[in-house]
Amino acid sequence: MIYTLAERLRGLASLFWREVAKFGAVGGVAFVIDNGLTYYLMHGPMTDSEAKARFVGASVATVFSWIANRFWTFRHRRQDNVIREFFMFILINGIGIGISTGFTALAKYSLGITDKNMLFLAGVAGILVATVVRFFAYRFLVFNKELDEEPSFSHDHEIIELHHHQDRHAVRVPADEVQDPDLPAPPRS
């Protein structure tokens, strides 16, 4: 049982790290989309609206991210209710966008930073914080279909519940019938 449980834990850890790697790849592309568009907007059409430029860049990257995470990173955890999944994704990304935009706004309005490159870097710092929040929120709130649907992990609950099942099927002997091997046996009548 311990060997089987250890194998399952290794499998779950492997699955987790594969998801982290895929999430990182999707996030890397979304990062380029977000920051490329934001940088362009900050130095072009939205030159005086840095926080709005960050919002637009993050919004475009969010659409890409949902598609890529849904069909690649968490494809085995997609919910049957696509509308609910999409709205949860948008909600989580709204929080993430709020974090990255908030870092930019905080730098500009609270700290008085006016250098566009520093404001850009403040947004990047916000993206890093938001990325950690997003991964765990995606994993546990958005793409959260049970592991039991994954064929290689379909019997995990049996391993965890094995001890419980063994106890339930064990023969129960009343305490007064238990014999201590060091004491003489009671006389049989």
mmCIF file of C-alpha atoms in Angstrom:
data_model
loop_
_atom_site.group_PDB
_atom_site.id
_atom_site.type_symbol
_atom_site.label_atom_id
_atom_site.label_comp_id
_atom_site.label_asym_id
_atom_site.label_seq_id
_atom_site.Cartn_x
_atom_site.Cartn_y
_atom_site.Cartn_z
ATOM 1 C CA MET A 1 0.000 0.000 0.000
ATOM 2 C CA ILE A 2 2.793 2.443 0.870
ATOM 3 C CA TYR A 3 4.495 1.736 -2.476
ATOM 4 C CA THR A 4 1.231 2.325 -4.353
ATOM 5 C CA LEU A 5 0.546 5.526 -2.441
ATOM 6 C CA ALA A 6 4.095 6.747 -3.113
ATOM 7 C CA GLU A 7 3.684 5.970 -6.825
ATOM 8 C CA ARG A 8 0.427 7.925 -6.920
ATOM 9 C CA LEU A 9 1.956 10.876 -5.106
ATOM 10 C CA ARG A 10 4.838 10.901 -7.603
ATOM 11 C CA GLY A 11 2.295 10.771 -10.435
ATOM 12 C CA LEU A 12 0.300 13.649 -8.962
ATOM 13 C CA ALA A 13 3.479 15.701 -8.476
ATOM 14 C CA SER A 14 4.494 14.977 -12.065
ATOM 15 C CA LEU A 15 1.063 16.029 -13.315
ATOM 16 C CA PHE A 16 1.254 19.195 -11.198
ATOM 17 C CA TRP A 17 4.670 20.149 -12.595
ATOM 18 C CA ARG A 18 3.548 19.436 -16.165
ATOM 19 C CA GLU A 19 0.643 21.805 -15.566
ATOM 20 C CA VAL A 20 3.022 24.399 -14.108
ATOM 21 C CA ALA A 21 5.307 24.079 -17.164
ATOM 22 C CA LYS A 22 2.421 24.422 -19.619
ATOM 23 C CA PHE A 23 0.965 27.284 -17.619
ATOM 24 C CA GLY A 24 4.399 28.927 -17.712
ATOM 25 C CA ALA A 25 4.642 28.543 -21.493
ATOM 26 C CA VAL A 26 1.171 30.007 -22.011
ATOM 27 C CA GLY A 27 1.991 32.709 -19.498
ATOM 28 C CA GLY A 28 5.226 33.524 -21.317
ATOM 29 C CA VAL A 29 3.394 34.121 -24.592
ATOM 30 C CA ALA A 30 0.646 36.066 -22.786
ATOM 31 C CA PHE A 31 3.374 38.091 -21.057
ATOM 32 C CA VAL A 32 4.837 39.077 -24.443
ATOM 33 C CA ILE A 33 1.371 39.949 -25.779
ATOM 34 C CA ASP A 34 0.480 41.943 -22.657
ATOM 35 C CA ASN A 35 3.750 43.829 -22.356
ATOM 36 C CA GLY A 36 4.305 44.308 -26.086
ATOM 37 C CA LEU A 37 0.884 45.842 -26.533
ATOM 38 C CA THR A 38 1.149 47.841 -23.314
ATOM 39 C CA TYR A 39 4.560 49.216 -24.259
ATOM 40 C CA TYR A 40 3.306 50.162 -27.716
ATOM 41 C CA LEU A 41 0.217 51.876 -26.269
ATOM 42 C CA MET A 42 2.189 53.689 -23.535
ATOM 43 C CA HIS A 43 4.575 55.122 -26.104
ATOM 44 C CA GLY A 44 1.952 55.756 -28.750
ATOM 45 C CA PRO A 45 -1.831 56.132 -28.741
ATOM 46 C CA MET A 46 -2.238 56.080 -24.925
ATOM 47 C CA THR A 47 0.833 58.087 -23.987
ATOM 48 C CA ASP A 48 -0.851 59.804 -21.022
ATOM 49 C CA SER A 49 -2.911 56.808 -19.876
ATOM 50 C CA GLU A 50 -0.402 54.245 -18.650
ATOM 51 C CA ALA A 51 -2.823 52.360 -16.399
ATOM 52 C CA LYS A 52 -5.390 52.160 -19.222
ATOM 53 C CA ALA A 53 -2.689 50.913 -21.602
ATOM 54 C CA ARG A 54 -1.834 48.180 -19.083
ATOM 55 C CA PHE A 55 -5.531 47.282 -18.856
ATOM 56 C CA VAL A 56 -5.884 46.937 -22.653
ATOM 57 C CA GLY A 57 -2.707 44.858 -22.973
ATOM 58 C CA ALA A 58 -3.783 42.590 -20.139
ATOM 59 C CA SER A 59 -7.278 42.170 -21.589
ATOM 60 C CA VAL A 60 -5.968 41.014 -24.976
ATOM 61 C CA ALA A 61 -3.516 38.651 -23.265
ATOM 62 C CA THR A 62 -6.392 37.271 -21.153
ATOM 63 C CA VAL A 63 -8.364 36.167 -24.194
ATOM 64 C CA PHE A 64 -5.295 34.378 -25.555
ATOM 65 C CA SER A 65 -4.611 32.838 -22.141
ATOM 66 C CA TRP A 66 -8.122 31.416 -21.725
ATOM 67 C CA ILE A 67 -8.003 29.717 -25.103
ATOM 68 C CA ALA A 68 -4.502 28.298 -24.575
ATOM 69 C CA ASN A 69 -5.123 27.161 -20.994
ATOM 70 C CA ARG A 70 -8.491 25.642 -21.842
ATOM 71 C CA PHE A 71 -7.281 23.648 -24.822
ATOM 72 C CA TRP A 72 -3.741 22.812 -23.701
ATOM 73 C CA THR A 73 -2.655 23.383 -20.088
ATOM 74 C CA PHE A 74 -5.815 22.228 -18.314
ATOM 75 C CA ARG A 75 -7.494 20.349 -21.178
ATOM 76 C CA HIS A 76 -8.113 17.348 -18.921
ATOM 77 C CA ARG A 77 -9.807 19.547 -16.309
ATOM 78 C CA ARG A 78 -12.150 21.565 -18.506
ATOM 79 C CA GLN A 79 -15.577 21.980 -17.028
ATOM 80 C CA ASP A 80 -18.615 20.751 -18.907
ATOM 81 C CA ASN A 81 -20.238 24.140 -18.340
ATOM 82 C CA VAL A 82 -18.131 26.334 -20.661
ATOM 83 C CA ILE A 83 -20.044 29.503 -19.770
ATOM 84 C CA ARG A 84 -19.360 29.071 -16.036
ATOM 85 C CA GLU A 85 -15.717 28.253 -16.769
ATOM 86 C CA PHE A 86 -15.326 31.330 -18.973
ATOM 87 C CA PHE A 87 -16.912 33.657 -16.422
ATOM 88 C CA MET A 88 -14.763 32.213 -13.618
ATOM 89 C CA PHE A 89 -11.711 32.699 -15.845
ATOM 90 C CA ILE A 90 -12.714 36.305 -16.558
ATOM 91 C CA LEU A 91 -13.307 36.928 -12.844
ATOM 92 C CA ILE A 92 -9.900 35.520 -11.888
ATOM 93 C CA ASN A 93 -8.233 37.481 -14.684
ATOM 94 C CA GLY A 94 -10.087 40.606 -13.607
ATOM 95 C CA ILE A 95 -8.425 40.190 -10.241
ATOM 96 C CA GLY A 96 -5.070 39.612 -11.966
ATOM 97 C CA ILE A 97 -5.532 42.632 -14.211
ATOM 98 C CA GLY A 98 -6.478 44.640 -11.138
ATOM 99 C CA ILE A 99 -3.225 43.573 -9.474
ATOM 100 C CA SER A 100 -1.007 44.475 -12.457
ATOM 101 C CA THR A 101 -2.896 47.697 -13.234
ATOM 102 C CA GLY A 102 -2.911 48.512 -9.535
ATOM 103 C CA PHE A 103 0.880 48.244 -9.355
ATOM 104 C CA THR A 104 1.150 50.707 -12.264
ATOM 105 C CA ALA A 105 -1.408 53.086 -10.753
ATOM 106 C CA LEU A 106 0.220 52.808 -7.312
ATOM 107 C CA ALA A 107 3.613 53.682 -8.792
ATOM 108 C CA LYS A 108 2.227 56.649 -10.721
ATOM 109 C CA TYR A 109 -0.293 58.154 -8.309
ATOM 110 C CA SER A 110 0.937 57.142 -4.869
ATOM 111 C CA LEU A 111 4.678 57.094 -5.425
ATOM 112 C CA GLY A 112 4.711 59.918 -7.982
ATOM 113 C CA ILE A 113 6.767 58.002 -10.553
ATOM 114 C CA THR A 114 6.494 59.589 -13.998
ATOM 115 C CA ASP A 115 9.155 57.709 -15.958
ATOM 116 C CA LYS A 116 7.309 55.468 -18.430
ATOM 117 C CA ASN A 117 9.907 52.703 -18.172
ATOM 118 C CA MET A 118 9.572 52.600 -14.373
ATOM 119 C CA LEU A 119 5.781 52.555 -14.673
ATOM 120 C CA PHE A 120 6.123 49.736 -17.193
ATOM 121 C CA LEU A 121 8.319 47.786 -14.741
ATOM 122 C CA ALA A 122 5.802 48.365 -11.941
ATOM 123 C CA GLY A 123 3.206 46.681 -14.151
ATOM 124 C CA VAL A 124 5.596 43.793 -14.799
ATOM 125 C CA ALA A 125 6.033 43.339 -11.038
ATOM 126 C CA GLY A 126 2.239 43.285 -10.735
ATOM 127 C CA ILE A 127 2.042 40.628 -13.450
ATOM 128 C CA LEU A 128 4.460 38.405 -11.520
ATOM 129 C CA VAL A 129 2.339 38.637 -8.374
ATOM 130 C CA ALA A 130 -0.860 38.115 -10.365
ATOM 131 C CA THR A 131 0.617 35.052 -12.104
ATOM 132 C CA VAL A 132 0.953 33.139 -8.853
ATOM 133 C CA VAL A 133 -2.615 34.065 -7.900
ATOM 134 C CA ARG A 134 -3.885 33.060 -11.353
ATOM 135 C CA PHE A 135 -2.218 29.642 -11.420
ATOM 136 C CA PHE A 136 -3.766 28.470 -8.178
ATOM 137 C CA ALA A 137 -7.111 30.066 -8.974
ATOM 138 C CA TYR A 138 -7.195 28.433 -12.423
ATOM 139 C CA ARG A 139 -6.155 25.085 -11.001
ATOM 140 C CA PHE A 140 -8.616 24.985 -8.130
ATOM 141 C CA LEU A 141 -11.489 27.255 -9.202
ATOM 142 C CA VAL A 142 -11.670 27.449 -12.999
ATOM 143 C CA PHE A 143 -10.277 24.220 -14.466
ATOM 144 C CA ASN A 144 -11.169 22.029 -11.541
ATOM 145 C CA LYS A 145 -12.676 18.865 -12.940
ATOM 146 C CA GLU A 146 -11.753 15.997 -10.639
ATOM 147 C CA LEU A 147 -8.618 13.944 -11.125
ATOM 148 C CA ASP A 148 -10.854 10.869 -11.174
ATOM 149 C CA GLU A 149 -11.542 11.774 -14.800
ATOM 150 C CA GLU A 150 -7.820 11.356 -15.581
ATOM 151 C CA PRO A 151 -7.389 7.635 -16.464
ATOM 152 C CA SER A 152 -4.023 7.229 -14.760
ATOM 153 C CA PHE A 153 -5.427 8.622 -11.511
ATOM 154 C CA SER A 154 -8.912 7.149 -11.605
ATOM 155 C CA HIS A 155 -8.355 4.905 -8.598
ATOM 156 C CA ASP A 156 -6.571 7.349 -6.285
ATOM 157 C CA HIS A 157 -9.505 7.566 -3.912
ATOM 158 C CA GLU A 158 -9.271 3.791 -3.403
ATOM 159 C CA ILE A 159 -5.681 4.084 -2.201
ATOM 160 C CA ILE A 160 -6.570 6.781 0.284
ATOM 161 C CA GLU A 161 -9.673 4.925 1.407
ATOM 162 C CA LEU A 162 -7.991 1.469 1.432
ATOM 163 C CA HIS A 163 -7.388 1.531 5.182
ATOM 164 C CA HIS A 164 -10.958 2.629 5.760
ATOM 165 C CA HIS A 165 -12.300 -0.237 3.595
ATOM 166 C CA GLN A 166 -10.083 -2.790 5.319
ATOM 167 C CA ASP A 167 -11.360 -1.710 8.729
ATOM 168 C CA ARG A 168 -14.967 -1.930 7.576
ATOM 169 C CA HIS A 169 -14.543 -5.483 6.249
ATOM 170 C CA ALA A 170 -12.494 -6.744 9.179
ATOM 171 C CA VAL A 171 -14.057 -9.301 11.492
ATOM 172 C CA ARG A 172 -14.943 -7.694 14.790
ATOM 173 C CA VAL A 173 -14.294 -9.761 17.902
ATOM 174 C CA PRO A 174 -15.949 -8.676 21.144
ATOM 175 C CA ALA A 175 -13.446 -7.504 23.754
ATOM 176 C CA ASP A 176 -14.440 -10.233 26.234
ATOM 177 C CA GLU A 177 -13.516 -12.900 23.664
ATOM 178 C CA VAL A 178 -10.019 -11.546 22.999
ATOM 179 C CA GLN A 179 -7.410 -13.902 24.467
ATOM 180 C CA ASP A 180 -4.098 -12.602 25.765
ATOM 181 C CA PRO A 181 -1.485 -15.185 24.664
ATOM 182 C CA ASP A 182 0.366 -14.882 28.012
ATOM 183 C CA LEU A 183 -2.680 -15.894 30.081
ATOM 184 C CA PRO A 184 -4.056 -19.424 30.323
ATOM 185 C CA ALA A 185 -7.050 -20.101 28.124
ATOM 186 C CA PRO A 186 -10.445 -20.029 29.837
ATOM 187 C CA PRO A 187 -12.061 -23.415 30.335
ATOM 188 C CA ARG A 188 -14.444 -24.459 27.600
ATOM 189 C CA SER A 189 -17.817 -25.705 28.638
#
